[in-house]
Coordinates of N, CA, C and O in Angstrom, one line a residue:
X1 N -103.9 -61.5 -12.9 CA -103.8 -61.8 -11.5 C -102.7 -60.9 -10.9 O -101.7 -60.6 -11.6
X2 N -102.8 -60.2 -9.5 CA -101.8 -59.1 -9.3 C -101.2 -60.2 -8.1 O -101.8 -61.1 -7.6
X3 N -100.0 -60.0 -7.9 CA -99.5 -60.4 -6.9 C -99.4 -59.8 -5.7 O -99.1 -58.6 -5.8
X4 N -99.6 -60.2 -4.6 CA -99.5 -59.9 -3.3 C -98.9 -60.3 -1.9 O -99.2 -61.3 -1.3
X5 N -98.1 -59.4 -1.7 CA -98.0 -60.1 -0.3 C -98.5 -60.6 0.5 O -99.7 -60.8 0.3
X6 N -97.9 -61.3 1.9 CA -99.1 -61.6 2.8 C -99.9 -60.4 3.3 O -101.1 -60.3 3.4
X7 N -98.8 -59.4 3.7 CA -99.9 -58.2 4.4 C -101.0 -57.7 3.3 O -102.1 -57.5 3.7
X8 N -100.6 -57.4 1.7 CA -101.9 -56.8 1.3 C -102.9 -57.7 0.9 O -104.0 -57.4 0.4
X9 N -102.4 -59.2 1.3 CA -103.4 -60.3 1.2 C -104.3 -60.4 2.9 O -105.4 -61.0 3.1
X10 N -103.7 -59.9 3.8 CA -104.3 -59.8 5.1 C -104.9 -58.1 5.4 O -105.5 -57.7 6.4
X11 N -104.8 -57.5 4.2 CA -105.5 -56.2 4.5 C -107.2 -56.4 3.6 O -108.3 -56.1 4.1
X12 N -107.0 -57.0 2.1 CA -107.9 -57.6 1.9 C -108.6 -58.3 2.6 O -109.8 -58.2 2.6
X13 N -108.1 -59.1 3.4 CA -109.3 -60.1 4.0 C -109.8 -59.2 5.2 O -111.0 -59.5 5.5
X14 N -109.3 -58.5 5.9 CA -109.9 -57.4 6.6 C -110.9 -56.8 6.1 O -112.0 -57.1 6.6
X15 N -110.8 -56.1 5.2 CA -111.8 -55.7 4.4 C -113.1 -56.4 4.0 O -114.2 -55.9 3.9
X16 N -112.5 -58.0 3.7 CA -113.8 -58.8 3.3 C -114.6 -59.3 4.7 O -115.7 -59.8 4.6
X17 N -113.8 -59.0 5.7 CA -114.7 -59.7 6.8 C -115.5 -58.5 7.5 O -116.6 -58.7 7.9
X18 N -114.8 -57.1 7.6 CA -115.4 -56.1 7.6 C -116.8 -55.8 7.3 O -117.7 -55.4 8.0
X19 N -116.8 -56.2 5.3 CA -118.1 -56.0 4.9 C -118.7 -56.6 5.3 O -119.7 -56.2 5.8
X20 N -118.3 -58.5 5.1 CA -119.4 -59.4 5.4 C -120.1 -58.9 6.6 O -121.3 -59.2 6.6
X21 N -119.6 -58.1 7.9 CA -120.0 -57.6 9.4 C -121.5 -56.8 8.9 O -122.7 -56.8 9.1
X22 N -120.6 -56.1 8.4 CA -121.5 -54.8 8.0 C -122.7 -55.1 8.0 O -123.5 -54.8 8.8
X23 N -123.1 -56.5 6.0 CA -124.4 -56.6 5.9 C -124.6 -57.4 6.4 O -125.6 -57.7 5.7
X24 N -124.5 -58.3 7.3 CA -124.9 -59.3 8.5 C -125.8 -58.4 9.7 O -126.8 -58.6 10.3
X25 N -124.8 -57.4 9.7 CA -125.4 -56.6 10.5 C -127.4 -55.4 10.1 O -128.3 -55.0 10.8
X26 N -127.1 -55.4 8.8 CA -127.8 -55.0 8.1 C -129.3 -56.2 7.4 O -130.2 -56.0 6.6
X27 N -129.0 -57.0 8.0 CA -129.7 -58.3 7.6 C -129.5 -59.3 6.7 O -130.3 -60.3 6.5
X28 N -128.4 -59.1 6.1 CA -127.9 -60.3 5.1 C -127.1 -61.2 5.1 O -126.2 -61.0 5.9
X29 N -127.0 -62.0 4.6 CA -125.7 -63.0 4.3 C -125.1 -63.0 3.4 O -125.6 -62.7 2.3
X30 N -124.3 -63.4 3.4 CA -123.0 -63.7 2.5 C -123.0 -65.2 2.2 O -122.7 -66.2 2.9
X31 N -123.5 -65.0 0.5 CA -123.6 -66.4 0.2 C -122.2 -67.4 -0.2 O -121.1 -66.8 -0.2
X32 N -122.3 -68.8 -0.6 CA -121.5 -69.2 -1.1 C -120.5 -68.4 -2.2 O -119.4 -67.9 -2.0
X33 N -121.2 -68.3 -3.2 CA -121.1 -68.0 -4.4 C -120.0 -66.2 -4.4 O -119.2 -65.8 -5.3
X34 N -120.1 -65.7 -3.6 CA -119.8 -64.3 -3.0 C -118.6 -64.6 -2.3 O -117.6 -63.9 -2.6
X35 N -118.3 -65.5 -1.4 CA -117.3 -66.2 -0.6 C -116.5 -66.4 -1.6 O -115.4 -65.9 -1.9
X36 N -117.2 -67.7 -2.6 CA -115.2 -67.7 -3.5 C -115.3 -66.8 -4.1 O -114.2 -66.6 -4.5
X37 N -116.1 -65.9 -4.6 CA -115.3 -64.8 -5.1 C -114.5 -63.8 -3.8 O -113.3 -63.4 -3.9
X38 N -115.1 -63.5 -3.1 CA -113.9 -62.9 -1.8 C -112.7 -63.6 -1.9 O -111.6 -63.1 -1.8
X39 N -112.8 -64.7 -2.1 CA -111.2 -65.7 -1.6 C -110.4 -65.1 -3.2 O -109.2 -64.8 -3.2
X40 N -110.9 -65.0 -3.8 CA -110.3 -64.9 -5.1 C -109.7 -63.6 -5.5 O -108.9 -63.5 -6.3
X41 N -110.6 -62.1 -4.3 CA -109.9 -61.0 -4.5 C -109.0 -60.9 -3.3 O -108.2 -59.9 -3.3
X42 N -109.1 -62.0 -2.0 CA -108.1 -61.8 -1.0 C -106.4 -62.4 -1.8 O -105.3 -61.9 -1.6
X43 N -106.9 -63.7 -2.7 CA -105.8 -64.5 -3.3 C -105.0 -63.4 -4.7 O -103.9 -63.6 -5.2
X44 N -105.9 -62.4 -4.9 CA -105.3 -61.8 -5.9 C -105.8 -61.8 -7.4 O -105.7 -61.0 -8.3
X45 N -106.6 -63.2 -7.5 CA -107.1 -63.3 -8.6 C -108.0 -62.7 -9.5 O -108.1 -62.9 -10.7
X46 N -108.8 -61.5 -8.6 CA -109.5 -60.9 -9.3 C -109.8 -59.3 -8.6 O -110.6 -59.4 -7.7
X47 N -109.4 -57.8 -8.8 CA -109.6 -56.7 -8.5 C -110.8 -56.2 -7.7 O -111.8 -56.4 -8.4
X48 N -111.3 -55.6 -6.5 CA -111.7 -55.0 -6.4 C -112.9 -54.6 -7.1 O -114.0 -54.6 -6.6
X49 N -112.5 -54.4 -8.3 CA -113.6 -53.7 -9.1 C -114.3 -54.9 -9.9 O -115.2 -54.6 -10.7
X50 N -113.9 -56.0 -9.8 CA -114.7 -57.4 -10.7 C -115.3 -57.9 -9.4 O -116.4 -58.6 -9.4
X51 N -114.8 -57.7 -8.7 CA -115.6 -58.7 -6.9 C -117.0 -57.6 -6.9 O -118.1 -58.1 -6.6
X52 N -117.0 -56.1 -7.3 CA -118.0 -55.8 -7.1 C -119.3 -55.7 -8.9 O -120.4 -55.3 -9.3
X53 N -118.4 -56.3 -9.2 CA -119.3 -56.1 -10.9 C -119.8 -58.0 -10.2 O -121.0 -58.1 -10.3
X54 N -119.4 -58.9 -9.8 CA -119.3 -60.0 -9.9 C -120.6 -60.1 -8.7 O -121.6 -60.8 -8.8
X55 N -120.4 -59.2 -7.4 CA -121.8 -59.3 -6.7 C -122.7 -58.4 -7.6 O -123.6 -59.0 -8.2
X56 N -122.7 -57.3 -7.8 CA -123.9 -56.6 -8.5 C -124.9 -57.6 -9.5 O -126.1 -57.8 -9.5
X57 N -123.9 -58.1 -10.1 CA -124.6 -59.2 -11.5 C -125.5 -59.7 -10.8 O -126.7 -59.6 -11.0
X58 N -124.6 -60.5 -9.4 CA -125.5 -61.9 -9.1 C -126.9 -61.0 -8.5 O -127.9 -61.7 -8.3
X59 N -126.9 -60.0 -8.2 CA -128.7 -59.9 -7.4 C -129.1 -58.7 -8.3 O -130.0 -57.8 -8.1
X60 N -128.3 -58.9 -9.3 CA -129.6 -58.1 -10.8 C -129.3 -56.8 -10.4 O -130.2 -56.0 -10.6
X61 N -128.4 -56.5 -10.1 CA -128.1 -54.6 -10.6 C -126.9 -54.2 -11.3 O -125.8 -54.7 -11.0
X62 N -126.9 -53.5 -12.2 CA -126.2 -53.2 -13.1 C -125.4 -51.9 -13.1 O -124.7 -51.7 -14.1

């Protein structure tokens, strides 16, 4: 777990609401399952790089 301030905990969540825009905009949603994992890389709990191994898994790409 990394620790974070509030700001790189409010630059994260920029980031997460950014993408969620993006593919909303692109025609998708942002499921449950995708959300707590966002909350979990805004909270610190998990990198960057597991938030995207953790979506790829879930819609089968590797």
């Amino acid at each position: 777990m990394t620790t974070l301030t509030s700001v790189g905990q409010a630059v994260r969540a920029a980031h997460v609401a950014e993408s969620a825009h993006s593919g909303e905009m692109e025609g998708f949603s942002v499921t449950t399952e995708t959300q707590a994992d966002a909350e979990s890389y805004i909270d610190g709990a998990i990198d960057a790089d597991e938030l995207v191994a953790r979506t790829r898994a879930r819609h089968g790409l590797s």
